[in-house]
Amino acid sequence: LTGIFVEKALHMSDQADRAVEYMKQEREDAQDLRQICNRIDCDGNGRIAWPEFEAYMQNNNDGFARLKACGLDVHDVHEFFVSLTSGQAAESVEIEDFITHAMRLRGNATSIQVKSIASQMMRVQSEAQSTMMWKLDTMTLQLRKALASLNSEVKAS
């Protein structure tokens, strides 16, 4: 019985050590990304603009290697940048947002991440559909008013 208790305690200790090591690696990777971002941010405004990122990746042979060392395997530079701007065609992204989003993009996607993204996409699609229906209803109403006004003018003349 004591042996089982000791074995479980050692196993829990190993898990705690792995968790601490993981968090330490996360902090180190974030710091490495911060250093990369500071190199990319040529104008020093705390934001990374697409032209800055593109130039860094084209002009620095080690750009891809540095990102890969942080766990980021970048294949399509523009697609990677767009993904960091939350899919919006933003011209630039805050350095801290760049780091936060890049850290989420590291490694293989888990099923939870895939489901989360799918859920977000469904929500965005639903909101877009609702917005389009509202716009269509508004335009239909405006068109009916314009036709009614035109009919009134034709009858008056």
CSV table of N, CA and C in Angstrom, one decimal:
chain,number,residue,atom,x,y,z
A,1,LEU,N,0.8,-1.2,0.0
A,1,LEU,CA,0.0,0.0,0.0
A,1,LEU,C,0.9,1.3,0.0
A,2,THR,N,1.9,1.3,0.8
A,2,THR,CA,2.8,2.4,0.9
A,2,THR,C,3.5,2.6,-0.5
A,3,GLY,N,3.9,1.4,-1.1
A,3,GLY,CA,4.5,1.5,-2.4
A,3,GLY,C,3.6,2.2,-3.5
A,4,ILE,N,2.3,1.9,-3.4
A,4,ILE,CA,1.4,2.5,-4.4
A,4,ILE,C,1.3,4.0,-4.2
A,5,PHE,N,1.2,4.3,-2.9
A,5,PHE,CA,1.2,5.8,-2.6
A,5,PHE,C,2.4,6.5,-3.0
A,6,VAL,N,3.6,5.9,-2.8
A,6,VAL,CA,4.8,6.6,-3.2
A,6,VAL,C,4.9,6.7,-4.7
A,7,GLU,N,4.5,5.6,-5.4
A,7,GLU,CA,4.5,5.6,-6.9
A,7,GLU,C,3.6,6.7,-7.4
A,8,LYS,N,2.4,6.8,-6.9
A,8,LYS,CA,1.5,7.9,-7.3
A,8,LYS,C,2.0,9.2,-7.0
A,9,ALA,N,2.6,9.4,-5.9
A,9,ALA,CA,3.2,10.7,-5.5
A,9,ALA,C,4.4,11.1,-6.5
A,10,LEU,N,5.2,10.1,-6.8
A,10,LEU,CA,6.3,10.3,-7.8
A,10,LEU,C,5.7,10.7,-9.1
A,11,HIS,N,4.7,10.0,-9.6
A,11,HIS,CA,4.1,10.2,-10.9
A,11,HIS,C,3.5,11.7,-10.9
A,12,MET,N,2.8,12.1,-9.8
A,12,MET,CA,2.3,13.4,-9.8
A,12,MET,C,3.4,14.5,-9.8
A,13,SER,N,4.5,14.2,-9.1
A,13,SER,CA,5.7,15.1,-9.1
A,13,SER,C,6.2,15.2,-10.5
A,14,ASP,N,6.3,14.1,-11.2
A,14,ASP,CA,6.8,14.1,-12.6
A,14,ASP,C,5.9,15.0,-13.5
A,15,GLN,N,4.6,14.9,-13.3
A,15,GLN,CA,3.6,15.7,-14.1
A,15,GLN,C,3.8,17.2,-13.8
A,16,ALA,N,4.0,17.5,-12.5
A,16,ALA,CA,4.2,18.9,-12.1
A,16,ALA,C,5.5,19.4,-12.7
A,17,ASP,N,6.5,18.6,-12.7
A,17,ASP,CA,7.8,19.0,-13.2
A,17,ASP,C,7.6,19.3,-14.7
A,18,ARG,N,6.9,18.4,-15.4
A,18,ARG,CA,6.7,18.6,-16.9
A,18,ARG,C,5.9,19.9,-17.1
A,19,ALA,N,4.9,20.2,-16.3
A,19,ALA,CA,4.1,21.4,-16.4
A,19,ALA,C,4.9,22.6,-16.2
A,20,VAL,N,5.8,22.6,-15.2
A,20,VAL,CA,6.7,23.7,-14.9
A,20,VAL,C,7.6,23.9,-16.1
A,21,GLU,N,8.2,22.9,-16.6
A,21,GLU,CA,9.1,22.9,-17.8
A,21,GLU,C,8.4,23.5,-19.0
A,22,TYR,N,7.1,23.0,-19.2
A,22,TYR,CA,6.3,23.5,-20.4
A,22,TYR,C,6.1,25.0,-20.2
A,23,MET,N,5.7,25.5,-19.1
A,23,MET,CA,5.5,26.9,-18.9
A,23,MET,C,6.7,27.7,-19.0
A,24,LYS,N,7.9,27.2,-18.6
A,24,LYS,CA,9.1,27.9,-18.8
A,24,LYS,C,9.5,28.0,-20.3
A,25,GLN,N,9.2,26.9,-21.0
A,25,GLN,CA,9.5,26.9,-22.5
A,25,GLN,C,8.5,27.9,-23.2
A,26,GLU,N,7.3,28.0,-22.7
A,26,GLU,CA,6.3,29.0,-23.3
A,26,GLU,C,6.9,30.4,-23.1
A,27,ARG,N,7.3,30.7,-21.9
A,27,ARG,CA,7.9,32.1,-21.6
A,27,ARG,C,9.1,32.3,-22.5
A,28,GLU,N,10.0,31.4,-22.6
A,28,GLU,CA,11.2,31.6,-23.4
A,28,GLU,C,10.8,31.8,-24.9
A,29,ASP,N,9.9,31.0,-25.4
A,29,ASP,CA,9.4,31.1,-26.8
A,29,ASP,C,8.8,32.5,-27.0
A,30,ALA,N,8.0,32.9,-26.1
A,30,ALA,CA,7.3,34.3,-26.2
A,30,ALA,C,8.4,35.4,-26.2
A,31,GLN,N,9.4,35.2,-25.3
A,31,GLN,CA,10.5,36.2,-25.3
A,31,GLN,C,11.3,36.2,-26.6
A,32,ASP,N,11.5,35.0,-27.2
A,32,ASP,CA,12.2,34.9,-28.5
A,32,ASP,C,11.4,35.6,-29.6
A,33,LEU,N,10.1,35.3,-29.5
A,33,LEU,CA,9.2,36.0,-30.5
A,33,LEU,C,9.2,37.5,-30.3
A,34,ARG,N,9.3,38.0,-29.1
A,34,ARG,CA,9.3,39.4,-28.8
A,34,ARG,C,10.6,40.0,-29.4
A,35,GLN,N,11.7,39.3,-29.3
A,35,GLN,CA,13.0,39.8,-29.9
A,35,GLN,C,12.9,39.8,-31.4
A,36,ILE,N,12.3,38.8,-32.0
A,36,ILE,CA,12.1,38.8,-33.5
A,36,ILE,C,11.2,39.9,-33.9
A,37,CYS,N,10.1,40.2,-33.2
A,37,CYS,CA,9.2,41.2,-33.5
A,37,CYS,C,9.8,42.6,-33.4
A,38,ASN,N,10.7,42.8,-32.4
A,38,ASN,CA,11.4,44.1,-32.3
A,38,ASN,C,12.3,44.3,-33.4
A,39,ARG,N,12.9,43.2,-34.0
A,39,ARG,CA,13.7,43.4,-35.2
A,39,ARG,C,12.9,43.7,-36.4
A,40,ILE,N,11.7,43.1,-36.5
A,40,ILE,CA,10.8,43.3,-37.6
A,40,ILE,C,10.2,44.7,-37.6
A,41,ASP,N,9.9,45.3,-36.5
A,41,ASP,CA,9.3,46.6,-36.3
A,41,ASP,C,10.3,47.7,-36.6
A,42,CYS,N,10.5,47.9,-37.9
A,42,CYS,CA,11.6,48.9,-38.3
A,42,CYS,C,11.3,50.3,-37.8
A,43,ASP,N,10.1,50.7,-37.8
A,43,ASP,CA,9.8,52.1,-37.4
A,43,ASP,C,9.6,52.3,-35.9
A,44,GLY,N,9.6,51.2,-35.2
A,44,GLY,CA,9.6,51.3,-33.7
A,44,GLY,C,8.2,51.7,-33.1
A,45,ASN,N,7.1,51.5,-33.9
A,45,ASN,CA,5.8,52.0,-33.4
A,45,ASN,C,5.1,50.9,-32.6
A,46,GLY,N,5.7,49.8,-32.3
A,46,GLY,CA,5.1,48.8,-31.5
A,46,GLY,C,4.1,47.9,-32.3
A,47,ARG,N,4.1,48.1,-33.6
A,47,ARG,CA,3.2,47.3,-34.5
A,47,ARG,C,4.0,46.7,-35.6
A,48,ILE,N,3.6,45.6,-36.1
A,48,ILE,CA,4.2,45.0,-37.3
A,48,ILE,C,3.3,45.1,-38.5
A,49,ALA,N,3.8,45.9,-39.4
A,49,ALA,CA,3.0,46.1,-40.7
A,49,ALA,C,3.4,45.0,-41.7
A,50,TRP,N,2.4,44.7,-42.5
A,50,TRP,CA,2.7,43.6,-43.5
A,50,TRP,C,4.0,43.9,-44.3
A,51,PRO,N,4.2,45.1,-44.8
A,51,PRO,CA,5.5,45.3,-45.6
A,51,PRO,C,6.7,45.0,-44.7
A,52,GLU,N,6.7,45.3,-43.4
A,52,GLU,CA,7.8,45.1,-42.5
A,52,GLU,C,8.0,43.6,-42.4
A,53,PHE,N,6.9,42.9,-42.2
A,53,PHE,CA,7.0,41.4,-42.0
A,53,PHE,C,7.5,40.7,-43.3
A,54,GLU,N,7.0,41.2,-44.4
A,54,GLU,CA,7.4,40.6,-45.7
A,54,GLU,C,8.8,40.8,-45.9
A,55,ALA,N,9.3,42.1,-45.7
A,55,ALA,CA,10.7,42.4,-45.9
A,55,ALA,C,11.6,41.6,-45.0
A,56,TYR,N,11.2,41.4,-43.8
A,56,TYR,CA,12.0,40.7,-42.8
A,56,TYR,C,12.2,39.2,-43.3
A,57,MET,N,11.1,38.6,-43.7
A,57,MET,CA,11.1,37.2,-44.2
A,57,MET,C,11.9,37.1,-45.5
A,58,GLN,N,11.8,38.1,-46.4
A,58,GLN,CA,12.5,38.0,-47.6
A,58,GLN,C,14.0,38.3,-47.5
A,59,ASN,N,14.4,39.2,-46.6
A,59,ASN,CA,15.8,39.7,-46.5
A,59,ASN,C,16.6,39.0,-45.4
A,60,ASN,N,16.0,38.2,-44.6
A,60,ASN,CA,16.7,37.5,-43.5
A,60,ASN,C,16.7,36.0,-43.8
A,61,ASN,N,17.8,35.5,-44.1
A,61,ASN,CA,17.8,34.0,-44.4
A,61,ASN,C,17.4,33.2,-43.2
A,62,ASP,N,17.6,33.8,-42.0
A,62,ASP,CA,17.3,33.0,-40.8
A,62,ASP,C,15.9,33.3,-40.3
A,63,GLY,N,15.1,34.1,-41.0
A,63,GLY,CA,13.7,34.5,-40.5
A,63,GLY,C,12.9,33.2,-40.3
A,64,PHE,N,12.9,32.3,-41.3
A,64,PHE,CA,12.1,31.1,-41.2
A,64,PHE,C,12.6,30.2,-40.1
A,65,ALA,N,13.9,30.1,-40.0
A,65,ALA,CA,14.5,29.3,-39.0
A,65,ALA,C,14.2,29.8,-37.6
A,66,ARG,N,14.3,31.2,-37.4
A,66,ARG,CA,14.0,31.7,-36.1
A,66,ARG,C,12.6,31.5,-35.7
A,67,LEU,N,11.6,31.6,-36.6
A,67,LEU,CA,10.2,31.3,-36.3
A,67,LEU,C,10.0,29.8,-36.0
A,68,LYS,N,10.7,29.0,-36.8
A,68,LYS,CA,10.6,27.5,-36.6
A,68,LYS,C,11.2,27.1,-35.2
A,69,ALA,N,12.2,27.8,-34.8
A,69,ALA,CA,12.8,27.5,-33.4
A,69,ALA,C,11.8,27.9,-32.3
A,70,CYS,N,10.8,28.8,-32.6
A,70,CYS,CA,9.8,29.2,-31.7
A,70,CYS,C,8.6,28.3,-31.8
A,71,GLY,N,8.7,27.2,-32.7
A,71,GLY,CA,7.5,26.3,-32.9
A,71,GLY,C,6.6,26.7,-34.0
A,72,LEU,N,7.0,27.7,-34.8
A,72,LEU,CA,6.2,28.2,-35.9
A,72,LEU,C,6.8,27.7,-37.3
A,73,ASP,N,6.0,26.9,-38.0
A,73,ASP,CA,6.5,26.4,-39.3
A,73,ASP,C,5.7,27.2,-40.3
A,74,VAL,N,6.3,28.2,-40.8
A,74,VAL,CA,5.7,29.2,-41.7
A,74,VAL,C,5.9,28.7,-43.2
A,75,HIS,N,4.9,28.4,-43.9
A,75,HIS,CA,5.0,28.0,-45.3
A,75,HIS,C,4.6,29.1,-46.2
A,76,ASP,N,3.5,29.8,-45.9
A,76,ASP,CA,3.0,30.9,-46.7
A,76,ASP,C,3.0,32.1,-45.8
A,77,VAL,N,4.0,33.0,-46.1
A,77,VAL,CA,4.2,34.2,-45.3
A,77,VAL,C,3.0,35.1,-45.2
A,78,HIS,N,2.3,35.4,-46.3
A,78,HIS,CA,1.2,36.2,-46.3
A,78,HIS,C,0.0,35.6,-45.5
A,79,GLU,N,-0.2,34.3,-45.7
A,79,GLU,CA,-1.3,33.6,-45.0
A,79,GLU,C,-1.0,33.6,-43.5
A,80,PHE,N,0.2,33.4,-43.2
A,80,PHE,CA,0.6,33.4,-41.8
A,80,PHE,C,0.3,34.8,-41.2
A,81,PHE,N,0.7,35.9,-41.8
A,81,PHE,CA,0.5,37.2,-41.3
A,81,PHE,C,-1.0,37.5,-41.2
A,82,VAL,N,-1.8,37.1,-42.2
A,82,VAL,CA,-3.3,37.3,-42.1
A,82,VAL,C,-3.9,36.6,-41.0
A,83,SER,N,-3.4,35.4,-40.7
A,83,SER,CA,-3.9,34.6,-39.6
A,83,SER,C,-3.6,35.3,-38.2
A,84,LEU,N,-2.5,36.0,-38.2
A,84,LEU,CA,-2.2,36.8,-37.0
A,84,LEU,C,-3.1,38.0,-36.8
A,85,THR,N,-3.7,38.4,-37.8
A,85,THR,CA,-4.6,39.6,-37.7
A,85,THR,C,-6.0,39.1,-37.6
A,86,SER,N,-6.2,37.9,-37.1
A,86,SER,CA,-7.5,37.3,-36.9
A,86,SER,C,-8.3,37.2,-38.2
A,87,GLY,N,-7.6,37.0,-39.3
A,87,GLY,CA,-8.3,36.8,-40.6
A,87,GLY,C,-8.8,38.1,-41.2
A,88,GLN,N,-8.5,39.2,-40.5
A,88,GLN,CA,-8.9,40.5,-41.1
A,88,GLN,C,-7.8,41.0,-42.0
A,89,ALA,N,-8.1,41.7,-43.0
A,89,ALA,CA,-7.1,42.2,-43.9
A,89,ALA,C,-6.4,43.5,-43.3
A,90,ALA,N,-6.0,43.4,-42.0
A,90,ALA,CA,-5.4,44.5,-41.3
A,90,ALA,C,-4.0,44.8,-41.9
A,91,GLU,N,-3.6,46.1,-41.9
A,91,GLU,CA,-2.3,46.4,-42.4
A,91,GLU,C,-1.2,46.2,-41.4
A,92,SER,N,-1.6,46.2,-40.2
A,92,SER,CA,-0.5,45.9,-39.1
A,92,SER,C,-1.2,45.3,-37.9
A,93,VAL,N,-0.3,44.8,-37.0
A,93,VAL,CA,-0.8,44.1,-35.8
A,93,VAL,C,0.1,44.5,-34.7
A,94,GLU,N,-0.4,44.7,-33.5
A,94,GLU,CA,0.3,45.1,-32.3
A,94,GLU,C,1.3,43.9,-32.0
A,95,ILE,N,2.5,44.2,-31.6
A,95,ILE,CA,3.5,43.2,-31.3
A,95,ILE,C,3.0,42.2,-30.3
A,96,GLU,N,2.3,42.6,-29.2
A,96,GLU,CA,1.8,41.7,-28.2
A,96,GLU,C,0.7,40.8,-28.8
A,97,ASP,N,-0.1,41.3,-29.7
A,97,ASP,CA,-1.1,40.5,-30.4
A,97,ASP,C,-0.5,39.5,-31.3
A,98,PHE,N,0.6,40.0,-32.0
A,98,PHE,CA,1.4,39.1,-32.9
A,98,PHE,C,1.9,37.9,-32.1
A,99,ILE,N,2.5,38.2,-30.9
A,99,ILE,CA,3.0,37.1,-30.1
A,99,ILE,C,1.9,36.2,-29.6
A,100,THR,N,0.8,36.7,-29.1
A,100,THR,CA,-0.3,35.9,-28.6
A,100,THR,C,-0.8,35.0,-29.6
A,101,HIS,N,-1.1,35.6,-30.8
A,101,HIS,CA,-1.7,34.7,-31.9
A,101,HIS,C,-0.7,33.7,-32.4
A,102,ALA,N,0.6,34.1,-32.5
A,102,ALA,CA,1.6,33.2,-33.0
A,102,ALA,C,1.8,32.0,-32.1
A,103,MET,N,1.7,32.3,-30.8
A,103,MET,CA,1.9,31.2,-29.8
A,103,MET,C,0.8,30.2,-29.9
A,104,ARG,N,-0.4,30.7,-30.3
A,104,ARG,CA,-1.5,29.8,-30.5
A,104,ARG,C,-1.4,28.9,-31.7
A,105,LEU,N,-0.6,29.4,-32.7
A,105,LEU,CA,-0.5,28.8,-34.0
A,105,LEU,C,0.6,27.7,-34.0
A,106,ARG,N,1.3,27.6,-32.9
A,106,ARG,CA,2.4,26.7,-32.8
A,106,ARG,C,2.0,25.2,-32.8
A,107,GLY,N,2.8,24.4,-33.4
A,107,GLY,CA,2.5,22.9,-33.3
A,107,GLY,C,1.3,22.5,-34.1
A,108,ASN,N,0.9,21.3,-33.8
A,108,ASN,CA,-0.3,20.7,-34.5
A,108,ASN,C,-1.5,21.1,-33.8
A,109,ALA,N,-2.6,21.3,-34.6
A,109,ALA,CA,-3.9,21.7,-34.0
A,109,ALA,C,-4.5,20.5,-33.3
A,110,THR,N,-5.0,20.8,-32.1
A,110,THR,CA,-5.7,19.7,-31.3
A,110,THR,C,-7.1,19.7,-31.8
A,111,SER,N,-7.8,18.7,-31.5
A,111,SER,CA,-9.2,18.6,-31.9
A,111,SER,C,-10.1,19.7,-31.2
A,112,ILE,N,-9.7,20.1,-30.0
A,112,ILE,CA,-10.4,21.1,-29.3
A,112,ILE,C,-10.2,22.5,-30.1
A,113,GLN,N,-9.0,22.7,-30.5
A,113,GLN,CA,-8.7,23.9,-31.3
A,113,GLN,C,-9.5,23.9,-32.6
A,114,VAL,N,-9.5,22.8,-33.3
A,114,VAL,CA,-10.2,22.7,-34.5
A,114,VAL,C,-11.7,22.9,-34.3
A,115,LYS,N,-12.3,22.3,-33.2
A,115,LYS,CA,-13.7,22.5,-32.9
A,115,LYS,C,-14.0,24.0,-32.6
A,116,SER,N,-13.1,24.6,-31.8
A,116,SER,CA,-13.2,26.0,-31.5
A,116,SER,C,-13.3,26.9,-32.7
A,117,ILE,N,-12.3,26.6,-33.6
A,117,ILE,CA,-12.3,27.4,-34.9
A,117,ILE,C,-13.6,27.2,-35.7
A,118,ALA,N,-14.0,25.9,-35.8
A,118,ALA,CA,-15.2,25.6,-36.5
A,118,ALA,C,-16.4,26.3,-35.9
A,119,SER,N,-16.5,26.3,-34.6
A,119,SER,CA,-17.6,27.0,-33.9
A,119,SER,C,-17.5,28.5,-34.2
A,120,GLN,N,-16.3,29.1,-34.1
A,120,GLN,CA,-16.2,30.5,-34.4
A,120,GLN,C,-16.6,30.8,-35.9
A,121,MET,N,-16.2,30.0,-36.8
A,121,MET,CA,-16.6,30.2,-38.2
A,121,MET,C,-18.1,30.1,-38.4
A,122,MET,N,-18.7,29.2,-37.7
A,122,MET,CA,-20.2,29.0,-37.8
A,122,MET,C,-20.9,30.3,-37.2
A,123,ARG,N,-20.3,30.8,-36.1
A,123,ARG,CA,-20.9,32.1,-35.5
A,123,ARG,C,-20.7,33.2,-36.5
A,124,VAL,N,-19.5,33.3,-37.1
A,124,VAL,CA,-19.3,34.4,-38.0
A,124,VAL,C,-20.2,34.3,-39.2
A,125,GLN,N,-20.4,33.1,-39.7
A,125,GLN,CA,-21.2,32.8,-40.9
A,125,GLN,C,-22.7,33.2,-40.5
A,126,SER,N,-23.1,32.9,-39.4
A,126,SER,CA,-24.5,33.2,-38.9
A,126,SER,C,-24.7,34.7,-38.8
A,127,GLU,N,-23.7,35.4,-38.2
A,127,GLU,CA,-23.7,36.8,-38.1
A,127,GLU,C,-23.7,37.5,-39.5
A,128,ALA,N,-22.9,37.0,-40.4
A,128,ALA,CA,-22.9,37.5,-41.8
A,128,ALA,C,-24.2,37.3,-42.5
A,129,GLN,N,-24.8,36.1,-42.3
A,129,GLN,CA,-26.0,35.9,-42.9
A,129,GLN,C,-27.1,36.8,-42.4
A,130,SER,N,-27.1,37.0,-41.1
A,130,SER,CA,-28.1,37.9,-40.5
A,130,SER,C,-27.9,39.3,-41.0
A,131,THR,N,-26.7,39.7,-41.1
A,131,THR,CA,-26.4,41.1,-41.6
A,131,THR,C,-26.9,41.2,-43.0
A,132,MET,N,-26.6,40.2,-43.8
A,132,MET,CA,-27.0,40.3,-45.3
A,132,MET,C,-28.5,40.3,-45.4
A,133,MET,N,-29.2,39.5,-44.6
A,133,MET,CA,-30.7,39.5,-44.6
A,133,MET,C,-31.2,40.9,-44.2
A,134,TRP,N,-30.6,41.5,-43.2
A,134,TRP,CA,-31.1,42.8,-42.7
A,134,TRP,C,-30.9,43.8,-43.9
A,135,LYS,N,-29.7,43.8,-44.5
A,135,LYS,CA,-29.4,44.7,-45.6
A,135,LYS,C,-30.4,44.4,-46.8
A,136,LEU,N,-30.6,43.2,-47.1
A,136,LEU,CA,-31.6,42.9,-48.1
A,136,LEU,C,-33.0,43.4,-47.8
A,137,ASP,N,-33.4,43.2,-46.6
A,137,ASP,CA,-34.7,43.8,-46.2
A,137,ASP,C,-34.8,45.3,-46.2
A,138,THR,N,-33.7,45.9,-45.8
A,138,THR,CA,-33.6,47.4,-45.9
A,138,THR,C,-33.6,47.9,-47.3
A,139,MET,N,-32.9,47.2,-48.2
A,139,MET,CA,-32.9,47.6,-49.6
A,139,MET,C,-34.2,47.4,-50.3
A,140,THR,N,-34.9,46.3,-49.9
A,140,THR,CA,-36.2,46.0,-50.4
A,140,THR,C,-37.2,47.1,-50.0
A,141,LEU,N,-37.2,47.5,-48.8
A,141,LEU,CA,-38.0,48.5,-48.3
A,141,LEU,C,-37.8,49.8,-49.0
A,142,GLN,N,-36.5,50.2,-49.2
A,142,GLN,CA,-36.1,51.4,-49.9
A,142,GLN,C,-36.6,51.4,-51.3
A,143,LEU,N,-36.5,50.2,-51.9
A,143,LEU,CA,-36.9,50.1,-53.3
A,143,LEU,C,-38.4,50.2,-53.4
A,144,ARG,N,-39.1,49.6,-52.5
A,144,ARG,CA,-40.6,49.8,-52.5
A,144,ARG,C,-41.0,51.2,-52.3
A,145,LYS,N,-40.3,51.9,-51.4
A,145,LYS,CA,-40.7,53.3,-51.2
A,145,LYS,C,-40.4,54.1,-52.5
A,146,ALA,N,-39.2,53.8,-53.1
A,146,ALA,CA,-38.9,54.6,-54.4
A,146,ALA,C,-39.9,54.3,-55.5
A,147,LEU,N,-40.3,53.0,-55.6
A,147,LEU,CA,-41.3,52.7,-56.6
A,147,LEU,C,-42.6,53.3,-56.3
A,148,ALA,N,-43.0,53.4,-55.1
A,148,ALA,CA,-44.3,54.0,-54.7
A,148,ALA,C,-44.2,55.5,-55.0
A,149,SER,N,-43.1,56.1,-54.7
A,149,SER,CA,-42.9,57.6,-55.0
A,149,SER,C,-42.9,57.8,-56.5
A,150,LEU,N,-42.3,56.9,-57.3
A,150,LEU,CA,-42.3,57.0,-58.7
A,150,LEU,C,-43.7,56.8,-59.3
A,151,ASN,N,-44.5,55.9,-58.8
A,151,ASN,CA,-45.8,55.7,-59.2
A,151,ASN,C,-46.7,56.9,-58.9
A,152,SER,N,-46.5,57.5,-57.8
A,152,SER,CA,-47.2,58.7,-57.4
A,152,SER,C,-46.9,59.9,-58.4
A,153,GLU,N,-45.6,60.0,-58.7
A,153,GLU,CA,-45.2,61.1,-59.7
A,153,GLU,C,-45.8,60.8,-61.1
A,154,VAL,N,-45.8,59.5,-61.5
A,154,VAL,CA,-46.4,59.2,-62.8
A,154,VAL,C,-47.9,59.5,-62.8
A,155,LYS,N,-48.6,59.1,-61.8
A,155,LYS,CA,-50.0,59.4,-61.7
A,155,LYS,C,-50.3,60.9,-61.7
A,156,ALA,N,-49.5,61.7,-61.0
A,156,ALA,CA,-49.7,63.1,-60.9
A,156,ALA,C,-49.5,63.8,-62.2
A,157,SER,N,-48.6,63.2,-63.1
A,157,SER,CA,-48.3,63.9,-64.3
A,157,SER,C,-49.2,63.5,-65.4
